């Protein structure tokens, strides 16, 4: 009887209070007259994400609700954390550009004490971000990127040789794997001066680390949501962002490479060399270094880490989807090839930096690929002060997290008719000028846009030209069509992979 009394007088009231609290908590946005998706304890709107749903599906549901109700914002919940989805393009423009000073942070979890690699440019906020961005911006000028182009060309020859081996054996090509190997070798060389040999071996230790970062088990995705939701508690518990083996591998790699270069006075035209200059001089420019703040070795490692992972995975995703769409649309493939061969003829048949700049229809093809398959499908911003939303009676509190659903915007049929159809003419000049300036955001916009955008585009453009100038692609019967996105992947990935066949061109 005593146990029954305990349940009646203690446990049930506690459960009742908890139920009431959760119920009220999941009405946070509704109580502020903002439309919201129904949420359930304890995962909020993340139920089924990674198994039955992709994160983009949840973003798309919120986006559609906002459009249907002509609401600029729609609420949902990362576990217990209330988050807003931005559904109005004018509002997107204000957040990213016009009112950037009120939204300059991303609000991601950073714990440099227990995980030094988390202190990178993409995740840092406030003055730390501003300081690092100003230090790193000169490392991504056209001149600096042009110095790395020779490296891209050398590895491009290996990329072509790897694909050609499959052609000679008349075997289907695992395009995503070979694109990953290509971009891993390029970025590994341009970031660290390393010969990764991923193409020769169809794998490498760096690729293995990449899988740990971009293809985590479902529980680690949930942990990421929890870290963002409970940042202060996570820091007190000394929780890292990355798996410990990834951190120890990268810290050791950078430390040993920097030490070797400094000891032997090695200078290479790569990103790490520029970071070493920032570590030792505080600048990559020819200017007085007196009084300049310098990067620590931990900061160097964190920036090298994000350059590698942001550079290799996003570029391989774009390159592999572009090759798939070209194989799946032979008329477009022939039109691109005609432009490629015409421009190469003007440059003695060589793939040069200037030749790539002249390929404007290829630019349209890459942009259409980025529209359909944006490698970063959402942007995150956090309000740094109270903010009144224009033309509404809504005022956002400080530290409100907002997300721009890039994938949903790029697939809005009102902006892009027949959004699932691959059509590079959407990016002809007249079509571009007819659309809202913020209807296309593969690299974000404003002061926090992607700092490595030009390098990534160059890498993708070169890869396509190298392939199409020598080979003709068709879709393999091994490919799962219609194409579906893998639910568990943190970035866009085709279910079952991307499999193509290729034949050599008959050159006149």
Short mmCIF file of C-alpha atoms in Angstrom, two decimals:
data_model
loop_
_atom_site.label_atom_id
_atom_site.label_comp_id
_atom_site.label_asym_id
_atom_site.label_seq_id
_atom_site.Cartn_x
_atom_site.Cartn_y
_atom_site.Cartn_z
CA UNK A 1 0.00 0.00 0.00
CA UNK A 2 2.89 2.29 0.82
CA UNK A 3 4.23 2.05 -2.74
CA UNK A 4 0.84 2.99 -4.12
CA UNK A 5 0.77 6.08 -1.89
CA UNK A 6 4.26 7.08 -3.06
CA UNK A 7 3.11 6.82 -6.68
CA UNK A 8 -0.09 8.73 -5.99
CA UNK A 9 1.39 11.55 -3.88
CA UNK A 10 4.90 11.95 -5.29
CA UNK A 11 5.49 10.41 -8.72
CA UNK A 12 2.21 11.30 -10.37
CA UNK A 13 2.37 15.01 -9.40
CA UNK A 14 5.95 15.19 -10.68
CA UNK A 15 4.95 13.56 -13.97
CA UNK A 16 1.94 15.88 -14.24
CA UNK A 17 4.12 18.97 -13.73
CA UNK A 18 6.69 17.64 -16.24
CA UNK A 19 3.95 16.91 -18.78
CA UNK A 20 2.51 20.41 -18.34
CA UNK A 21 5.99 21.99 -18.66
CA UNK A 22 6.79 20.09 -21.87
CA UNK A 23 3.36 20.85 -23.31
CA UNK A 24 3.85 24.57 -22.64
CA UNK A 25 7.45 24.49 -23.85
CA UNK A 26 6.36 23.05 -27.19
CA UNK A 27 3.93 25.95 -27.55
CA UNK A 28 6.75 28.50 -27.31
CA UNK A 29 6.21 29.79 -30.86
CA UNK A 30 2.43 29.42 -30.92
CA UNK A 31 2.24 31.57 -27.77
CA UNK A 32 4.08 34.27 -29.71
CA UNK A 33 1.67 34.07 -32.67
CA UNK A 34 4.25 32.37 -34.90
CA UNK A 35 3.09 29.28 -36.87
CA UNK A 36 4.87 26.12 -35.75
CA UNK A 37 5.16 22.41 -36.42
CA UNK A 38 3.78 20.06 -33.78
CA UNK A 39 6.60 18.63 -31.67
CA UNK A 40 6.95 15.60 -29.40
CA UNK A 41 9.07 15.00 -26.29
CA UNK A 42 12.05 14.56 -26.08
CA UNK A 43 13.26 15.04 -29.69
CA UNK A 44 11.01 17.94 -30.70
CA UNK A 45 10.71 17.85 -34.50
CA UNK A 46 13.69 15.54 -34.99
CA UNK A 47 11.61 12.34 -34.72
CA UNK A 48 12.52 9.98 -37.55
CA UNK A 49 15.39 12.14 -38.81
CA UNK A 50 18.16 9.84 -40.02
CA UNK A 51 15.88 6.83 -40.49
CA UNK A 52 12.51 7.70 -42.05
CA UNK A 53 13.23 11.36 -42.76
CA UNK A 54 16.10 13.52 -43.95
CA UNK A 55 16.65 16.77 -42.05
CA UNK A 56 15.68 18.55 -45.30
CA UNK A 57 12.22 16.96 -45.09
CA UNK A 58 11.57 18.70 -41.77
CA UNK A 59 12.87 22.01 -43.14
CA UNK A 60 10.68 21.58 -46.21
CA UNK A 61 7.56 20.97 -44.12
CA UNK A 62 8.19 24.17 -42.15
CA UNK A 63 8.95 26.13 -45.33
CA UNK A 64 5.73 24.94 -47.00
CA UNK A 65 3.72 25.88 -43.92
CA UNK A 66 5.18 29.39 -43.94
CA UNK A 67 4.43 29.82 -47.64
CA UNK A 68 0.86 28.55 -47.22
CA UNK A 69 0.19 31.01 -44.37
CA UNK A 70 2.24 33.87 -45.85
CA UNK A 71 4.31 33.82 -42.67
CA UNK A 72 7.98 34.95 -42.81
CA UNK A 73 8.90 32.64 -39.92
CA UNK A 74 7.82 29.17 -38.79
CA UNK A 75 8.81 27.59 -35.48
CA UNK A 76 10.09 24.11 -34.70
CA UNK A 77 12.20 22.43 -32.00
CA UNK A 78 15.64 20.81 -31.90
CA UNK A 79 14.85 18.55 -28.96
CA UNK A 80 13.90 21.26 -26.42
CA UNK A 81 15.49 24.17 -28.27
CA UNK A 82 13.05 26.48 -30.12
CA UNK A 83 14.28 27.36 -33.63
CA UNK A 84 12.81 29.54 -36.38
CA UNK A 85 12.76 28.67 -40.10
CA UNK A 86 12.91 31.71 -42.39
CA UNK A 87 10.46 31.38 -45.30
CA UNK A 88 10.49 34.90 -46.78
CA UNK A 89 13.33 35.86 -49.15
CA UNK A 90 13.29 39.52 -48.13
CA UNK A 91 13.71 38.38 -44.53
CA UNK A 92 16.57 36.11 -45.64
CA UNK A 93 18.27 39.12 -47.25
CA UNK A 94 17.87 41.21 -44.09
CA UNK A 95 19.35 38.48 -41.89
CA UNK A 96 22.34 37.69 -44.13
CA UNK A 97 23.18 41.15 -45.45
CA UNK A 98 21.15 44.24 -44.54
CA UNK A 99 20.87 43.59 -40.78
CA UNK A 100 23.95 41.38 -40.50
CA UNK A 101 25.08 43.14 -37.31
CA UNK A 102 22.05 41.66 -35.54
CA UNK A 103 22.71 38.15 -36.91
CA UNK A 104 26.47 37.71 -37.26
CA UNK A 105 26.71 34.54 -35.14
CA UNK A 106 25.90 30.91 -35.96
CA UNK A 107 25.38 29.73 -32.40
CA UNK A 108 27.18 26.41 -32.92
CA UNK A 109 28.85 24.53 -30.10
CA UNK A 110 32.52 25.44 -29.69
CA UNK A 111 34.72 23.93 -26.94
CA UNK A 112 38.35 24.78 -27.66
CA UNK A 113 39.50 23.60 -24.23
CA UNK A 114 38.48 19.97 -24.79
CA UNK A 115 38.35 19.99 -28.58
CA UNK A 116 40.76 22.54 -30.18
CA UNK A 117 39.55 21.73 -33.71
CA UNK A 118 36.09 23.12 -32.88
CA UNK A 119 37.54 26.67 -32.86
CA UNK A 120 37.41 27.11 -36.62
CA UNK A 121 36.13 29.99 -38.73
CA UNK A 122 32.80 28.33 -39.61
CA UNK A 123 31.78 27.85 -35.97
CA UNK A 124 33.29 30.81 -34.11
CA UNK A 125 31.17 33.83 -33.17
CA UNK A 126 31.61 37.47 -32.25
CA UNK A 127 35.01 39.11 -32.13
CA UNK A 128 36.87 35.80 -32.52
CA UNK A 129 35.12 35.19 -35.85
CA UNK A 130 35.73 38.77 -37.00
CA UNK A 131 39.43 38.57 -36.09
CA UNK A 132 39.98 35.24 -37.86
CA UNK A 133 37.98 36.20 -40.94
CA UNK A 134 40.10 39.32 -41.43
CA UNK A 135 43.28 37.24 -41.01
CA UNK A 136 42.21 34.49 -43.40
CA UNK A 137 40.52 36.51 -46.17
CA UNK A 138 43.83 37.41 -47.89
CA UNK A 139 44.64 33.68 -48.20
CA UNK A 140 41.74 33.19 -50.64
CA UNK A 141 42.49 35.91 -53.20
CA UNK A 142 42.54 35.00 -56.90
CA UNK A 143 46.33 35.29 -56.91
CA UNK A 144 46.77 32.82 -54.04
CA UNK A 145 44.26 30.36 -55.56
CA UNK A 146 46.00 30.61 -58.93
CA UNK A 147 49.23 29.43 -57.28
CA UNK A 148 47.42 26.24 -56.22
CA UNK A 149 46.10 25.57 -59.74
CA UNK A 150 49.22 23.64 -60.81
CA UNK A 151 48.55 21.17 -58.01
CA UNK A 152 44.93 20.72 -59.17
CA UNK A 153 46.15 20.00 -62.72
CA UNK A 154 48.66 17.38 -61.57
CA UNK A 155 46.07 15.50 -59.53
CA UNK A 156 43.54 15.95 -62.34
CA UNK A 157 45.71 13.74 -64.55
CA UNK A 158 45.54 11.00 -61.89
CA UNK A 159 41.76 11.49 -61.68
CA UNK A 160 41.41 10.91 -65.43
CA UNK A 161 43.71 7.87 -65.26
CA UNK A 162 41.64 6.36 -62.43
CA UNK A 163 38.37 6.76 -64.32
CA UNK A 164 39.94 5.50 -67.55
CA UNK A 165 40.95 2.23 -65.84
CA UNK A 166 37.25 1.47 -65.35
CA UNK A 167 36.53 2.45 -68.96
CA UNK A 168 39.21 0.07 -70.25
CA UNK A 169 37.70 -2.76 -68.17
CA UNK A 170 34.17 -1.76 -69.26
CA UNK A 171 33.08 -1.58 -65.63
CA UNK A 172 30.61 0.86 -64.04
CA UNK A 173 32.29 3.76 -62.24
CA UNK A 174 31.63 4.56 -58.56
CA UNK A 175 31.66 8.29 -59.31
CA UNK A 176 31.19 9.57 -55.75
CA UNK A 177 34.14 7.51 -54.49
CA UNK A 178 36.49 8.68 -57.25
CA UNK A 179 35.33 12.32 -56.88
CA UNK A 180 36.03 12.05 -53.14
CA UNK A 181 39.48 10.65 -53.87
CA UNK A 182 40.17 13.47 -56.35
CA UNK A 183 39.05 16.30 -54.04
CA UNK A 184 40.74 14.64 -51.03
CA UNK A 185 44.05 14.53 -52.93
CA UNK A 186 43.63 18.12 -54.16
CA UNK A 187 42.70 19.60 -50.80
CA UNK A 188 45.18 17.40 -48.93
CA UNK A 189 47.94 18.76 -51.15
CA UNK A 190 46.70 22.37 -51.21
CA UNK A 191 46.01 22.38 -47.48
CA UNK A 192 48.94 20.36 -46.10
CA UNK A 193 51.28 19.59 -48.97
CA UNK A 194 50.50 15.91 -48.44
CA UNK A 195 50.51 13.20 -51.09
CA UNK A 196 47.35 11.40 -49.97
CA UNK A 197 47.36 8.99 -52.94
CA UNK A 198 43.62 8.42 -52.49
CA UNK A 199 43.15 8.01 -56.26
CA UNK A 200 45.95 5.46 -56.58
CA UNK A 201 44.71 3.43 -53.59
CA UNK A 202 40.97 4.30 -53.87
CA UNK A 203 41.10 5.38 -50.25
CA UNK A 204 43.33 7.01 -47.61
CA UNK A 205 43.50 7.79 -43.90
CA UNK A 206 42.15 11.30 -44.60
CA UNK A 207 39.14 9.83 -46.42
CA UNK A 208 38.56 7.52 -43.47
CA UNK A 209 38.54 10.54 -41.16
CA UNK A 210 36.16 12.28 -43.57
CA UNK A 211 33.65 9.45 -43.21
CA UNK A 212 33.79 9.79 -39.42
CA UNK A 213 32.93 13.50 -39.74
CA UNK A 214 30.30 13.38 -42.51
CA UNK A 215 28.79 9.91 -42.05
CA UNK A 216 28.35 9.65 -38.29
CA UNK A 217 26.00 7.12 -36.64
CA UNK A 218 22.49 8.42 -35.90
CA UNK A 219 23.25 8.88 -32.19
CA UNK A 220 26.05 11.32 -32.99
CA UNK A 221 23.67 13.49 -35.04
CA UNK A 222 21.36 13.59 -32.03
CA UNK A 223 24.35 14.46 -29.84
CA UNK A 224 25.11 17.39 -32.16
CA UNK A 225 21.55 18.71 -31.71
CA UNK A 226 21.96 18.29 -27.94
CA UNK A 227 25.31 20.14 -27.86
CA UNK A 228 23.77 23.09 -29.73
CA UNK A 229 20.72 23.03 -27.45
CA UNK A 230 22.64 22.84 -24.16
CA UNK A 231 25.98 24.53 -24.86
CA UNK A 232 26.87 25.67 -21.34
CA UNK A 233 26.05 22.32 -19.76
CA UNK A 234 28.01 20.52 -22.49
CA UNK A 235 31.07 22.66 -21.74
CA UNK A 236 30.80 21.94 -18.02
CA UNK A 237 30.67 18.24 -18.85
CA UNK A 238 33.77 18.66 -21.09
CA UNK A 239 31.95 17.19 -24.11
CA UNK A 240 33.91 17.41 -27.40
CA UNK A 241 32.40 18.19 -30.80
CA UNK A 242 34.39 15.62 -32.77
CA UNK A 243 35.29 11.96 -32.16
CA UNK A 244 38.55 11.79 -30.21
CA UNK A 245 40.38 9.82 -32.91
CA UNK A 246 39.60 12.54 -35.50
CA UNK A 247 40.93 15.25 -33.17
CA UNK A 248 44.10 13.36 -32.23
CA UNK A 249 44.82 12.45 -35.89
CA UNK A 250 44.45 16.01 -37.13
CA UNK A 251 46.25 17.73 -34.26
CA UNK A 252 49.16 15.36 -34.70
CA UNK A 253 49.17 15.78 -38.51
CA UNK A 254 49.24 19.58 -38.37
CA UNK A 255 51.73 19.77 -35.50
CA UNK A 256 54.22 17.41 -37.19
CA UNK A 257 53.86 19.07 -40.62
CA UNK A 258 54.32 22.60 -39.22
CA UNK A 259 57.31 21.49 -37.17
CA UNK A 260 58.92 19.79 -40.20
CA UNK A 261 58.44 22.85 -42.41
CA UNK A 262 59.80 25.29 -39.86
CA UNK A 263 62.77 23.07 -39.02
CA UNK A 264 63.71 22.56 -42.68
CA UNK A 265 62.63 25.99 -43.99
CA UNK A 266 60.17 24.37 -46.44
CA UNK A 267 57.94 26.81 -48.34
CA UNK A 268 55.07 25.56 -50.51
CA UNK A 269 52.26 27.44 -52.35
CA UNK A 270 49.53 25.96 -50.15
CA UNK A 271 47.05 26.92 -47.45
CA UNK A 272 49.14 25.59 -44.56
CA UNK A 273 52.07 27.78 -45.62
CA UNK A 274 49.78 30.83 -45.37
CA UNK A 275 48.61 29.69 -41.93
CA UNK A 276 52.24 29.29 -40.82
CA UNK A 277 52.83 32.90 -41.92
CA UNK A 278 49.87 33.97 -39.78
CA UNK A 279 51.33 31.98 -36.88
CA UNK A 280 54.80 33.47 -37.17
CA UNK A 281 54.14 36.97 -38.57
CA UNK A 282 50.42 37.63 -38.02
CA UNK A 283 49.90 38.43 -41.72
CA UNK A 284 50.23 36.94 -45.21
CA UNK A 285 50.81 40.35 -46.75
CA UNK A 286 54.11 42.19 -47.17
CA UNK A 287 53.58 44.67 -44.36
CA UNK A 288 55.03 45.56 -41.00
CA UNK A 289 54.36 42.77 -38.48
CA UNK A 290 55.00 44.83 -35.38
CA UNK A 291 52.14 44.57 -32.91
CA UNK A 292 50.14 42.11 -35.03
CA UNK A 293 48.34 39.32 -33.18
CA UNK A 294 49.44 35.88 -34.35
CA UNK A 295 47.62 32.57 -34.65
CA UNK A 296 48.37 29.82 -32.13
CA UNK A 297 49.18 26.30 -33.30
CA UNK A 298 45.71 25.17 -32.14
CA UNK A 299 44.11 27.90 -34.25
CA UNK A 300 46.24 26.87 -37.24
CA UNK A 301 45.11 23.26 -36.81
CA UNK A 302 41.43 24.24 -36.54
CA UNK A 303 41.52 26.33 -39.74
CA UNK A 304 43.42 23.63 -41.64
CA UNK A 305 40.84 21.10 -40.44
CA UNK A 306 37.83 23.09 -41.66
CA UNK A 307 39.53 23.97 -44.97
CA UNK A 308 40.15 20.29 -45.62
CA UNK A 309 36.72 18.97 -44.68
CA UNK A 310 34.70 21.85 -46.12
CA UNK A 311 36.78 21.69 -49.29
CA UNK A 312 36.88 18.00 -50.02
CA UNK A 313 33.36 16.80 -49.17
CA UNK A 314 31.32 19.71 -50.56
CA UNK A 315 33.32 19.75 -53.80
CA UNK A 316 33.09 15.98 -54.33
CA UNK A 317 29.33 16.12 -53.71
CA UNK A 318 28.88 18.86 -56.33
CA UNK A 319 31.22 17.22 -58.86
CA UNK A 320 29.59 13.78 -58.59
CA UNK A 321 26.02 15.13 -58.89
CA UNK A 322 27.06 17.30 -61.86
CA UNK A 323 28.50 14.28 -63.68
CA UNK A 324 25.33 12.30 -62.92
CA UNK A 325 23.06 15.02 -64.31
CA UNK A 326 25.21 15.38 -67.43
CA UNK A 327 25.08 11.60 -67.96
CA UNK A 328 21.32 11.67 -67.40
CA UNK A 329 20.86 14.58 -69.85
CA UNK A 330 22.94 13.75 -72.95
CA UNK A 331 21.93 16.87 -74.92
CA UNK A 332 23.18 19.09 -72.10
CA UNK A 333 26.36 16.99 -71.85
CA UNK A 334 27.05 17.53 -75.56
CA UNK A 335 26.43 21.27 -75.27
CA UNK A 336 28.89 21.53 -72.37
CA UNK A 337 31.45 19.41 -74.21
CA UNK A 338 31.21 21.60 -77.31
CA UNK A 339 31.97 24.68 -75.19
CA UNK A 340 34.80 22.91 -73.36
CA UNK A 341 36.53 21.74 -76.56
CA UNK A 342 36.06 25.12 -78.23
CA UNK A 343 37.66 27.01 -75.33
CA UNK A 344 40.49 24.50 -74.89
CA UNK A 345 41.33 24.88 -78.59
CA UNK A 346 41.98 28.57 -77.91
CA UNK A 347 44.49 27.59 -75.20
CA UNK A 348 46.55 25.00 -77.11
CA UNK A 349 44.35 22.17 -75.83
CA UNK A 350 45.45 22.81 -72.24
CA UNK A 351 43.14 23.22 -69.24
CA UNK A 352 44.34 26.60 -68.01
CA UNK A 353 43.02 28.95 -65.35
CA UNK A 354 41.99 31.44 -68.05
CA UNK A 355 40.33 28.78 -70.23
CA UNK A 356 38.10 27.74 -67.32
CA UNK A 357 37.04 31.36 -66.75
CA UNK A 358 35.73 31.52 -70.33
CA UNK A 359 33.38 28.53 -69.96
CA UNK A 360 30.14 30.33 -69.13
CA UNK A 361 27.65 27.57 -69.96
CA UNK A 362 29.63 25.25 -67.70
CA UNK A 363 29.12 27.84 -64.94
CA UNK A 364 25.36 27.52 -65.52
CA UNK A 365 25.59 23.72 -65.27
CA UNK A 366 27.46 23.95 -61.96
CA UNK A 367 24.97 26.50 -60.60
CA UNK A 368 22.03 24.28 -61.55
CA UNK A 369 23.76 21.37 -59.80
CA UNK A 370 24.22 23.54 -56.70
CA UNK A 371 20.56 24.50 -56.88
CA UNK A 372 19.32 20.92 -56.99
CA UNK A 373 21.94 19.49 -54.62
CA UNK A 374 23.22 22.27 -52.30
CA UNK A 375 26.11 20.72 -50.28
CA UNK A 376 25.15 22.86 -47.27
CA UNK A 377 21.33 22.60 -47.27
CA UNK A 378 20.70 25.09 -44.42
CA UNK A 379 22.27 28.25 -43.01
CA UNK A 380 22.18 28.96 -39.28
CA UNK A 381 22.17 32.40 -37.67
CA UNK A 382 21.56 33.60 -34.12
CA UNK A 383 20.16 37.01 -33.16
CA UNK A 384 22.75 38.92 -31.15
CA UNK A 385 20.23 41.48 -29.85
CA UNK A 386 16.42 41.92 -29.71
CA UNK A 387 15.14 42.30 -33.27
CA UNK A 388 11.74 43.43 -34.51
CA UNK A 389 10.64 41.58 -37.64
CA UNK A 390 9.60 44.06 -40.33
CA UNK A 391 5.82 44.32 -41.05
CA UNK A 392 4.92 42.08 -38.07
CA UNK A 393 4.39 42.54 -34.34
CA UNK A 394 7.05 39.89 -33.63
CA UNK A 395 10.23 40.78 -31.73
CA UNK A 396 12.93 38.13 -31.57
CA UNK A 397 14.76 37.68 -28.27
CA UNK A 398 18.53 37.76 -28.12
CA UNK A 399 20.04 34.30 -28.86
CA UNK A 400 17.10 33.19 -31.03
CA UNK A 401 18.34 30.62 -33.54
CA UNK A 402 17.12 30.97 -37.14
CA UNK A 403 17.67 28.67 -40.10
CA UNK A 404 17.52 29.51 -43.79
CA UNK A 405 16.26 26.34 -45.57
CA UNK A 406 18.38 26.53 -48.72
CA UNK A 407 17.27 23.15 -50.07
CA UNK A 408 13.58 24.06 -49.71
CA UNK A 409 14.08 27.47 -51.36
CA UNK A 410 16.02 25.89 -54.24
CA UNK A 411 13.15 23.41 -54.79
CA UNK A 412 10.28 25.93 -54.55
CA UNK A 413 8.19 25.48 -57.72
CA UNK A 414 7.06 29.12 -57.53
CA UNK A 415 10.69 30.22 -57.89
CA UNK A 416 12.00 27.39 -60.07
CA UNK A 417 9.22 25.79 -62.18
CA UNK A 418 9.64 21.98 -62.41
CA UNK A 419 12.30 22.10 -59.68
CA UNK A 420 13.28 18.43 -60.09
CA UNK A 421 14.21 18.96 -63.75
CA UNK A 422 17.86 19.74 -64.49
CA UNK A 423 17.85 22.95 -66.55
CA UNK A 424 21.04 25.07 -66.67
CA UNK A 425 19.18 27.78 -68.63
CA UNK A 426 17.72 28.86 -65.28
CA UNK A 427 21.09 30.56 -64.78
CA UNK A 428 21.26 32.45 -68.06
CA UNK A 429 21.66 36.17 -67.37
CA UNK A 430 18.08 37.16 -68.15
CA UNK A 431 16.66 34.41 -65.92
CA UNK A 432 19.04 35.38 -63.12
CA UNK A 433 17.97 39.01 -63.21
CA UNK A 434 14.29 38.04 -63.15
CA UNK A 435 14.62 36.21 -59.80
CA UNK A 436 14.96 37.43 -56.23
CA UNK A 437 18.61 38.06 -55.32
CA UNK A 438 18.36 35.53 -52.47
CA UNK A 439 16.64 32.68 -54.28
CA UNK A 440 20.03 30.99 -54.83
CA UNK A 441 22.31 30.56 -51.81
CA UNK A 442 24.71 27.61 -52.18
CA UNK A 443 27.51 29.60 -50.51
CA UNK A 444 25.39 31.80 -48.23
CA UNK A 445 25.69 35.56 -48.61
CA UNK A 446 26.91 38.61 -46.77
CA UNK A 447 30.03 38.87 -44.58
CA UNK A 448 29.72 35.21 -43.48
CA UNK A 449 29.50 33.73 -46.97
CA UNK A 450 31.78 30.80 -47.83
CA UNK A 451 35.37 32.08 -47.74
CA UNK A 452 36.60 29.22 -49.96
CA UNK A 453 33.91 29.56 -52.64
CA UNK A 454 36.28 30.38 -55.52
CA UNK A 455 38.63 27.52 -54.69
CA UNK A 456 35.75 25.03 -54.50
CA UNK A 457 34.24 26.17 -57.80
CA UNK A 458 37.63 25.99 -59.51
CA UNK A 459 38.13 22.42 -58.28
CA UNK A 460 34.68 21.32 -59.53
CA UNK A 461 35.01 23.12 -62.84
CA UNK A 462 38.40 21.58 -63.51
CA UNK A 463 37.11 18.09 -62.66
CA UNK A 464 34.20 18.35 -65.12
CA UNK A 465 36.41 19.70 -67.91
CA UNK A 466 39.00 16.99 -67.37
CA UNK A 467 36.30 14.31 -67.68
CA UNK A 468 34.19 15.72 -70.56
CA UNK A 469 37.19 16.61 -72.72
CA UNK A 470 38.16 12.92 -72.90
CA UNK A 471 35.09 10.82 -72.00
CA UNK A 472 31.36 10.51 -72.69
CA UNK A 473 29.17 9.45 -69.76
CA UNK A 474 25.92 7.48 -69.51
CA UNK A 475 23.99 6.28 -66.46
CA UNK A 476 24.81 2.71 -65.39
CA UNK A 477 22.06 0.13 -64.84
CA UNK A 478 23.53 -0.20 -61.33
CA UNK A 479 22.27 3.32 -60.49
CA UNK A 480 19.06 3.49 -58.45
CA UNK A 481 16.57 5.64 -60.37
CA UNK A 482 14.72 7.83 -59.71
CA UNK A 483 17.47 9.21 -57.52
CA UNK A 484 16.70 9.36 -53.77
CA UNK A 485 18.64 11.01 -50.99
CA UNK A 486 20.12 8.91 -48.19
CA UNK A 487 18.19 9.74 -44.98
CA UNK A 488 21.11 9.17 -42.61
CA UNK A 489 23.75 11.27 -44.43
CA UNK A 490 24.48 14.67 -42.90
CA UNK A 491 25.08 16.09 -46.38
CA UNK A 492 23.28 15.17 -49.61
CA UNK A 493 24.15 11.68 -50.80
CA UNK A 494 22.42 9.48 -53.38
CA UNK A 495 20.93 6.26 -52.01
CA UNK A 496 23.00 3.39 -53.42
CA UNK A 497 25.70 5.73 -54.77
CA UNK A 498 26.26 7.30 -58.20
CA UNK A 499 27.19 4.78 -60.87
CA UNK A 500 28.05 5.81 -64.42
CA UNK A 501 29.48 4.20 -67.55
CA UNK A 502 31.97 6.01 -69.77
CA UNK A 503 33.52 5.65 -73.21
CA UNK A 504 36.50 7.42 -74.72
CA UNK A 505 35.83 10.21 -77.21
CA UNK A 506 36.91 9.68 -80.77
CA UNK A 507 39.18 12.67 -81.27
CA UNK A 508 39.46 14.12 -84.77
#
